Tab-separated table of C-alpha atoms in Angstrom:
chain	number	residue	atom	x	y	z
A	119	MET	CA	-59.073	2.458	-67.113
A	120	SER	CA	-56.773	-0.328	-65.853
A	121	GLY	CA	-55.033	1.941	-63.339
A	122	THR	CA	-58.215	3.380	-61.777
A	123	ARG	CA	-61.103	1.862	-59.894
A	124	LEU	CA	-64.285	1.725	-61.955
A	125	THR	CA	-67.324	3.387	-60.419
A	126	ILE	CA	-71.075	3.150	-60.687
A	127	LYS	CA	-70.904	6.279	-62.866
A	128	ASP	CA	-68.680	4.457	-65.406
A	129	VAL	CA	-71.079	1.526	-65.604
A	130	ALA	CA	-74.073	3.834	-66.009
A	131	ALA	CA	-72.369	5.728	-68.855
A	132	ARG	CA	-71.423	2.516	-70.676
A	133	ALA	CA	-74.887	1.000	-70.253
A	134	GLY	CA	-76.681	4.237	-71.183
A	135	VAL	CA	-78.695	4.380	-67.974
A	136	SER	CA	-78.726	6.458	-64.797
A	137	LYS	CA	-76.587	5.757	-61.712
A	138	ALA	CA	-79.811	5.086	-59.829
A	139	ALA	CA	-80.735	2.361	-62.310
A	140	VAL	CA	-77.359	0.668	-61.805
A	141	SER	CA	-77.824	0.773	-58.024
A	142	LEU	CA	-81.320	-0.708	-58.287
A	143	ALA	CA	-80.085	-3.458	-60.611
A	144	PHE	CA	-77.220	-4.532	-58.349
A	145	ASN	CA	-79.302	-4.380	-55.189
A	146	ASN	CA	-82.057	-6.381	-56.903
A	147	LYS	CA	-84.651	-3.751	-56.089
A	148	PRO	CA	-87.782	-2.839	-58.088
A	149	GLY	CA	-87.655	0.156	-60.387
A	150	VAL	CA	-85.994	-1.310	-63.488
A	151	SER	CA	-87.259	-3.947	-65.893
A	152	GLU	CA	-85.684	-7.406	-65.987
A	153	THR	CA	-84.333	-6.628	-69.465
A	154	THR	CA	-82.642	-3.441	-68.236
A	155	ARG	CA	-81.344	-5.223	-65.140
A	156	ALA	CA	-79.787	-7.984	-67.275
A	157	HIS	CA	-78.272	-5.375	-69.622
A	158	ILE	CA	-76.706	-3.480	-66.703
A	159	LEU	CA	-75.282	-6.625	-65.085
A	160	GLU	CA	-73.838	-7.819	-68.387
A	161	THR	CA	-72.280	-4.404	-69.036
A	162	ALA	CA	-70.708	-4.377	-65.570
A	163	ARG	CA	-69.294	-7.868	-65.988
A	164	GLY	CA	-67.798	-6.913	-69.332
A	165	MET	CA	-66.085	-3.926	-67.697
A	166	GLY	CA	-64.791	-6.021	-64.793
A	167	TRP	CA	-66.726	-3.881	-62.316
A	168	GLU	CA	-68.054	-5.124	-58.979
A	169	PRO	CA	-70.388	-3.204	-56.665
A	170	ASN	CA	-68.823	-1.432	-53.700
A	171	LEU	CA	-69.922	-3.742	-50.920
A	172	SER	CA	-68.530	-1.676	-48.080
A	173	ALA	CA	-68.718	1.937	-49.229
A	174	ARG	CA	-70.749	2.935	-46.195
A	175	SER	CA	-68.346	1.403	-43.688
A	176	LEU	CA	-65.346	2.840	-45.544
A	177	ALA	CA	-66.852	6.304	-45.448
A	178	LYS	CA	-67.388	6.029	-41.706
A	179	SER	CA	-63.878	4.740	-41.025
A	180	GLY	CA	-62.213	7.487	-43.032
A	181	THR	CA	-59.124	5.706	-44.281
A	182	GLY	CA	-60.836	2.378	-44.783
A	183	THR	CA	-59.919	-1.257	-44.442
A	184	VAL	CA	-56.430	-2.657	-45.074
A	185	GLY	CA	-56.035	-5.986	-46.861
A	186	LEU	CA	-53.454	-8.664	-46.031
A	187	ALA	CA	-53.292	-12.054	-47.774
A	188	ILE	CA	-50.844	-14.691	-46.543
A	189	CYS	CA	-49.970	-17.954	-48.268
A	190	ARG	CA	-49.729	-20.253	-45.248
A	191	PRO	CA	-51.777	-23.161	-43.881
A	192	SER	CA	-54.034	-21.825	-41.119
A	193	ARG	CA	-52.642	-24.165	-38.462
A	194	GLN	CA	-49.053	-23.166	-39.270
A	195	LEU	CA	-49.856	-19.453	-39.218
A	196	GLY	CA	-51.241	-19.806	-35.703
A	197	LEU	CA	-47.945	-21.286	-34.538
A	198	GLU	CA	-45.622	-18.870	-36.330
A	199	PRO	CA	-44.618	-16.030	-33.973
A	200	PHE	CA	-43.425	-13.698	-36.761
A	201	TYR	CA	-46.834	-13.161	-38.339
A	202	MET	CA	-48.627	-12.943	-35.010
A	203	GLU	CA	-46.282	-10.121	-33.938
A	204	PHE	CA	-46.361	-8.476	-37.374
A	205	ILE	CA	-50.175	-8.470	-37.504
A	206	SER	CA	-50.412	-7.133	-33.949
A	207	GLY	CA	-48.151	-4.246	-34.987
A	208	ILE	CA	-50.399	-3.436	-37.954
A	209	GLU	CA	-53.493	-3.669	-35.760
A	210	SER	CA	-52.024	-1.224	-33.226
A	211	VAL	CA	-51.978	1.474	-35.908
A	212	LEU	CA	-55.360	0.528	-37.384
A	213	THR	CA	-56.957	0.839	-33.955
A	214	GLU	CA	-55.619	4.380	-33.601
A	215	ARG	CA	-57.297	5.298	-36.893
A	216	SER	CA	-60.569	3.395	-36.384
A	217	SER	CA	-59.669	1.193	-39.338
A	218	ALA	CA	-59.734	-2.578	-39.741
A	219	LEU	CA	-57.634	-5.406	-41.158
A	220	LEU	CA	-59.123	-7.790	-43.716
A	221	LEU	CA	-56.974	-10.930	-43.406
A	222	ARG	CA	-57.239	-13.928	-45.713
A	223	LEU	CA	-55.148	-17.078	-46.094
A	224	VAL	CA	-54.612	-18.128	-49.705
A	225	ARG	CA	-53.292	-21.259	-51.408
A	226	ASP	CA	-51.041	-19.564	-53.941
A	227	VAL	CA	-50.117	-16.330	-55.728
A	228	ASP	CA	-52.808	-16.701	-58.386
A	229	GLU	CA	-55.507	-16.937	-55.739
A	230	GLU	CA	-54.133	-13.846	-54.039
A	231	ILE	CA	-54.165	-11.846	-57.277
A	232	GLU	CA	-57.836	-12.618	-57.830
A	233	LEU	CA	-58.620	-11.894	-54.199
A	234	GLN	CA	-56.828	-8.535	-54.215
A	235	ARG	CA	-58.553	-7.578	-57.475
A	236	HIS	CA	-61.933	-8.401	-55.963
A	237	TRP	CA	-61.176	-6.512	-52.757
A	238	TRP	CA	-60.051	-3.431	-54.662
A	239	LYS	CA	-62.718	-3.359	-57.357
A	240	SER	CA	-65.533	-3.927	-54.888
A	241	GLY	CA	-64.219	-1.259	-52.541
A	242	GLN	CA	-63.676	-3.618	-49.620
A	243	ILE	CA	-60.174	-2.270	-49.022
A	244	ALA	CA	-58.468	1.103	-49.268
A	245	GLY	CA	-55.065	-0.518	-49.786
A	246	SER	CA	-53.016	-3.624	-49.049
A	247	VAL	CA	-49.855	-4.919	-47.441
A	248	LEU	CA	-48.024	-7.364	-49.725
A	249	VAL	CA	-45.812	-10.009	-48.108
A	250	ASP	CA	-43.617	-12.957	-49.097
A	251	LEU	CA	-42.732	-11.569	-52.514
A	252	ARG	CA	-40.962	-13.841	-54.974
A	253	VAL	CA	-38.433	-13.172	-57.694
A	254	ASP	CA	-40.445	-11.961	-60.739
A	255	ASP	CA	-43.590	-12.094	-58.611
A	256	PRO	CA	-46.711	-11.905	-60.834
A	257	ARG	CA	-48.511	-9.866	-58.151
A	258	VAL	CA	-46.280	-6.873	-58.886
A	259	SER	CA	-47.480	-6.460	-62.471
A	260	ALA	CA	-51.086	-7.592	-61.964
A	261	LEU	CA	-51.820	-5.434	-58.924
A	262	GLY	CA	-49.826	-2.486	-60.219
A	263	GLN	CA	-51.998	-2.399	-63.348
A	264	ILE	CA	-55.226	-1.989	-61.375
A	265	GLY	CA	-53.789	0.877	-59.333
A	266	LEU	CA	-53.940	-0.878	-55.963
A	267	PRO	CA	-52.314	1.280	-53.245
A	268	ALA	CA	-49.933	-1.024	-51.380
A	269	VAL	CA	-46.762	-1.317	-49.345
A	270	ALA	CA	-44.564	-4.344	-50.058
A	271	VAL	CA	-42.600	-6.006	-47.273
A	272	ALA	CA	-39.589	-6.980	-49.360
A	273	HIS	CA	-36.344	-5.747	-50.833
A	274	PRO	CA	-37.059	-3.055	-53.490
A	275	SER	CA	-35.497	-5.228	-56.202
A	276	LEU	CA	-38.630	-7.397	-55.876
A	277	THR	CA	-41.399	-4.808	-55.558
A	278	GLY	CA	-41.660	-2.960	-58.898
A	279	PRO	CA	-43.811	0.194	-58.529
A	280	PHE	CA	-44.759	-0.492	-54.916
A	281	ALA	CA	-43.027	1.260	-52.031
A	282	ALA	CA	-40.900	-1.245	-50.113
A	283	LEU	CA	-40.052	-1.556	-46.432
A	284	TRP	CA	-37.512	-4.216	-45.615
A	285	THR	CA	-34.988	-5.535	-43.111
A	286	ASP	CA	-31.393	-6.077	-44.215
A	287	ASP	CA	-31.423	-9.881	-44.327
A	288	GLY	CA	-28.138	-10.165	-46.221
A	289	THR	CA	-26.140	-8.256	-43.616
A	290	ALA	CA	-27.824	-10.157	-40.778
A	291	VAL	CA	-26.946	-13.547	-42.300
A	292	THR	CA	-23.348	-12.434	-42.768
A	293	GLU	CA	-23.172	-11.348	-39.109
A	294	ALA	CA	-24.591	-14.695	-37.962
A	295	VAL	CA	-22.067	-16.716	-39.983
A	296	ARG	CA	-19.149	-14.572	-38.802
A	297	TYR	CA	-20.256	-14.963	-35.186
A	298	LEU	CA	-20.423	-18.750	-35.443
A	299	ALA	CA	-17.058	-18.847	-37.250
A	300	ALA	CA	-15.517	-16.633	-34.539
A	301	LEU	CA	-16.611	-19.227	-31.971
A	302	GLY	CA	-14.578	-21.762	-33.943
A	303	HIS	CA	-17.266	-23.454	-36.041
A	304	ARG	CA	-16.104	-24.543	-39.488
A	305	ASP	CA	-19.015	-26.742	-40.596
A	306	ILE	CA	-22.057	-24.454	-40.497
A	307	ALA	CA	-25.420	-25.332	-42.066
A	308	ARG	CA	-28.568	-23.325	-42.727
A	309	VAL	CA	-32.173	-24.521	-42.613
A	310	GLY	CA	-33.925	-21.964	-44.823
A	311	GLY	CA	-37.434	-21.199	-45.950
A	312	SER	CA	-39.084	-21.734	-49.311
A	313	ALA	CA	-36.486	-21.367	-52.068
A	314	ASP	CA	-38.760	-19.281	-54.315
A	315	LEU	CA	-39.263	-16.488	-51.774
A	316	GLY	CA	-37.287	-13.332	-52.420
A	317	HIS	CA	-35.910	-13.012	-48.881
A	318	SER	CA	-34.864	-16.691	-48.952
A	319	THR	CA	-32.926	-16.029	-52.155
A	320	ILE	CA	-31.151	-13.088	-50.494
A	321	ARG	CA	-30.319	-15.104	-47.380
A	322	THR	CA	-29.103	-18.090	-49.421
A	323	ALA	CA	-26.705	-15.949	-51.438
A	324	ALA	CA	-25.454	-14.090	-48.332
A	325	PHE	CA	-24.821	-17.347	-46.448
A	326	ALA	CA	-22.791	-18.860	-49.305
A	327	SER	CA	-20.849	-15.627	-49.791
A	328	ALA	CA	-20.014	-15.290	-46.073
A	329	MET	CA	-18.801	-18.884	-45.885
A	330	THR	CA	-16.550	-18.346	-48.910
A	331	GLU	CA	-15.150	-15.073	-47.558
A	332	LEU	CA	-14.196	-16.847	-44.321
A	333	GLY	CA	-12.383	-19.584	-46.223
A	334	LEU	CA	-14.977	-22.210	-45.323
A	335	ASP	CA	-16.826	-24.438	-47.743
A	336	GLY	CA	-20.076	-23.206	-49.280
A	337	GLY	CA	-22.041	-24.582	-46.350
A	338	ARG	CA	-25.030	-26.876	-46.581
A	339	GLN	CA	-28.411	-25.226	-47.012
A	340	VAL	CA	-31.780	-26.986	-46.902
A	341	ALA	CA	-35.033	-25.366	-48.107
A	342	THR	CA	-38.237	-25.955	-46.111
A	343	ASP	CA	-41.807	-24.671	-45.811
A	344	PHE	CA	-41.013	-22.870	-42.484
A	345	SER	CA	-42.994	-25.417	-40.449
A	346	GLY	CA	-41.671	-27.133	-37.350
A	347	GLU	CA	-42.176	-30.527	-38.993
A	348	ASP	CA	-40.132	-29.608	-42.057
A	349	GLY	CA	-37.484	-27.965	-39.883
A	350	ALA	CA	-37.203	-31.168	-37.840
A	351	ARG	CA	-36.841	-33.295	-40.998
A	352	ALA	CA	-34.125	-31.011	-42.339
A	353	THR	CA	-32.276	-31.135	-39.002
A	354	ARG	CA	-32.379	-34.948	-38.885
A	355	THR	CA	-30.955	-35.104	-42.406
A	356	LEU	CA	-28.096	-32.779	-41.492
A	357	LEU	CA	-27.275	-34.470	-38.187
A	358	ALA	CA	-27.408	-37.966	-39.679
A	359	SER	CA	-24.899	-37.108	-42.414
A	360	ALA	CA	-21.351	-38.466	-42.379
A	361	THR	CA	-19.980	-35.026	-41.560
A	362	ARG	CA	-22.611	-33.413	-39.387
A	363	PRO	CA	-22.451	-29.661	-38.865
A	364	THR	CA	-21.411	-28.227	-35.513
A	365	ALA	CA	-23.699	-25.200	-35.935
A	366	VAL	CA	-27.050	-24.625	-37.657
A	367	LEU	CA	-28.723	-21.311	-38.552
A	368	TYR	CA	-32.527	-21.459	-38.898
A	369	ASP	CA	-34.730	-19.079	-40.901
A	370	ASN	CA	-37.334	-18.879	-38.137
A	371	ASP	CA	-37.715	-19.636	-34.451
A	372	LEU	CA	-40.301	-22.382	-34.947
A	373	MET	CA	-37.813	-24.518	-36.900
A	374	ALA	CA	-35.023	-23.760	-34.427
A	375	VAL	CA	-37.147	-25.054	-31.544
A	376	ALA	CA	-37.892	-28.179	-33.593
A	377	GLY	CA	-34.157	-28.541	-34.268
A	378	LEU	CA	-33.428	-28.363	-30.545
A	379	SER	CA	-35.835	-31.262	-29.979
A	380	VAL	CA	-34.222	-33.316	-32.756
A	381	ALA	CA	-30.766	-32.769	-31.252
A	382	ALA	CA	-32.015	-34.114	-27.898
A	383	GLU	CA	-33.696	-37.024	-29.662
A	384	MET	CA	-30.348	-37.930	-31.310
A	385	GLY	CA	-28.406	-37.659	-28.059
A	386	LEU	CA	-26.616	-34.416	-28.911
A	387	GLY	CA	-26.161	-31.699	-26.324
A	388	VAL	CA	-26.815	-28.045	-27.123
A	389	PRO	CA	-24.491	-26.156	-27.151
A	390	ASP	CA	-21.814	-28.751	-26.216
A	391	ASP	CA	-22.216	-30.846	-29.378
A	392	LEU	CA	-24.244	-28.497	-31.559
A	393	SER	CA	-24.844	-24.731	-31.649
A	394	LEU	CA	-28.223	-23.432	-32.845
A	395	LEU	CA	-29.099	-19.906	-33.965
A	396	ALA	CA	-32.676	-18.810	-34.767
A	397	TRP	CA	-34.065	-16.007	-36.907
A	398	ASP	CA	-36.798	-13.648	-35.630
A	399	ASP	CA	-36.340	-13.713	-31.883
A	400	SER	CA	-39.557	-14.440	-29.963
A	401	GLN	CA	-40.858	-15.736	-26.653
A	402	LEU	CA	-40.290	-19.241	-28.027
A	403	CYS	CA	-36.544	-18.617	-28.057
A	404	ARG	CA	-36.573	-17.591	-24.402
A	405	LEU	CA	-38.735	-20.476	-23.170
A	406	THR	CA	-36.534	-23.337	-24.383
A	407	HIS	CA	-33.727	-24.994	-22.433
A	408	PRO	CA	-31.166	-23.854	-23.222
A	409	THR	CA	-32.512	-20.529	-24.439
A	410	LEU	CA	-31.944	-19.955	-28.149
A	411	SER	CA	-29.497	-17.454	-29.567
A	412	ALA	CA	-31.298	-15.417	-32.220
A	413	MET	CA	-31.220	-12.685	-34.827
A	414	SER	CA	-33.530	-10.164	-33.165
A	415	HIS	CA	-35.613	-7.219	-34.300
A	416	ASP	CA	-38.833	-5.627	-33.108
A	417	ILE	CA	-41.407	-7.304	-35.341
A	418	HIS	CA	-44.352	-5.543	-33.686
A	419	ALA	CA	-42.743	-2.161	-34.402
A	420	PHE	CA	-42.017	-3.278	-37.967
A	421	GLY	CA	-45.703	-4.108	-38.532
A	422	ALA	CA	-46.695	-0.716	-37.132
A	423	GLU	CA	-44.234	1.042	-39.422
A	424	VAL	CA	-45.607	-0.807	-42.456
A	425	ALA	CA	-49.160	0.267	-41.540
A	426	ARG	CA	-48.091	3.905	-41.120
A	427	ALA	CA	-46.363	3.806	-44.501
A	428	LEU	CA	-49.544	2.532	-46.164
A	429	PHE	CA	-51.627	5.295	-44.563
A	430	ALA	CA	-49.116	7.852	-45.814
A	431	ILE	CA	-49.691	6.558	-49.356
A	432	LEU	CA	-53.465	6.639	-48.867
A	433	ASN	CA	-53.129	10.261	-47.785
A	434	GLY	CA	-51.470	11.103	-51.092
A	435	GLU	CA	-47.822	11.113	-50.032
A	436	ARG	CA	-45.129	9.783	-52.367
A	437	LEU	CA	-43.366	7.256	-50.179
A	438	ALA	CA	-39.771	6.253	-50.907
A	439	SER	CA	-38.696	2.657	-50.309
A	440	ARG	CA	-36.501	2.308	-47.250
A	441	GLN	CA	-34.626	-0.186	-45.158
A	442	VAL	CA	-36.189	-0.262	-41.714
A	443	ARG	CA	-33.568	-2.089	-39.674
A	444	THR	CA	-31.032	-4.920	-39.602
A	445	PRO	CA	-31.735	-7.837	-37.252
A	446	ALA	CA	-29.141	-7.863	-34.456
A	447	LEU	CA	-27.458	-10.889	-32.945
A	448	THR	CA	-28.623	-11.822	-29.427
A	449	PRO	CA	-26.370	-14.597	-28.054
A	450	ARG	CA	-27.944	-16.929	-25.482
A	451	GLY	CA	-27.436	-20.459	-24.229
A	452	SER	CA	-27.649	-22.376	-27.520
A	453	THR	CA	-24.330	-21.194	-29.016
A	454	ALA	CA	-20.808	-21.931	-27.806
A	455	PRO	CA	-17.422	-22.946	-29.283
A	456	PRO	CA	-17.466	-26.452	-30.793
A	457	ALA	CA	-16.268	-29.360	-28.667
A	458	ARG	CA	-12.591	-30.169	-29.173
């Protein structure tokens, strides 16, 4: 029964009692003896079954609650524009359908697996959105085995049986490198995200490949945790090197803003001495001085599309994985030809 959700009927059959007895036992109500109650609870634990804590609310909402677990410190998540826009896009669709989002921050993948199992087995969610998938991500096998309906925000090479919606990160990185090279930059660096994330792996390979194709060196790439603090540290390291880059591509806007501050701190002008290019265009990029050039796409619309895809699965449709869009270059004040 690994691919289906266990029900009160399954527990009753295994324990040799009625469904009513199981309900009384789990709700700690009179009507069954303590011996029978203990027997039922032990049987349920052995089957890995948990009571449906939100069956009534799910029935009222029709499609039910959508789960989303994110492995980020809470303070960082509040500062990261991508997830705020992405979640608002999901919420816009949930509101239309009188559904809700169950959001939880987790420490690691193992914690998320246990959390998703609990959500699904106890009926707290109708399905989930999976994000930040890794190469050989253990969530794919573990959550696939329990039959969790889900949409994965990742390249399909990472998502196993789950339908995937993704942006073409490889092509976007290549476009960014070619743009900077066309301006005349020959020493281009990248401040990336966590090296074990699938989209970071794709971006890392695309950056190195684009540099090689243009006859440049492999380019320096530094992995970070996506935070402004780590982005600032990586920028200082690059700018303090004997051969500092003349252009830096950042994997998110928060780190690019931090990099802009570090450049000012070190007496470098942007874009006169250093060009900066951010990923995931946001209000942050348009509030800096100079404004930040960025790889742009509509993150709110992306979140809404992911939510619609999940509802299609919940309605019994077989959803094919698909590329949603490729981030497009938006040049602004932080990029220019290198100083001669």
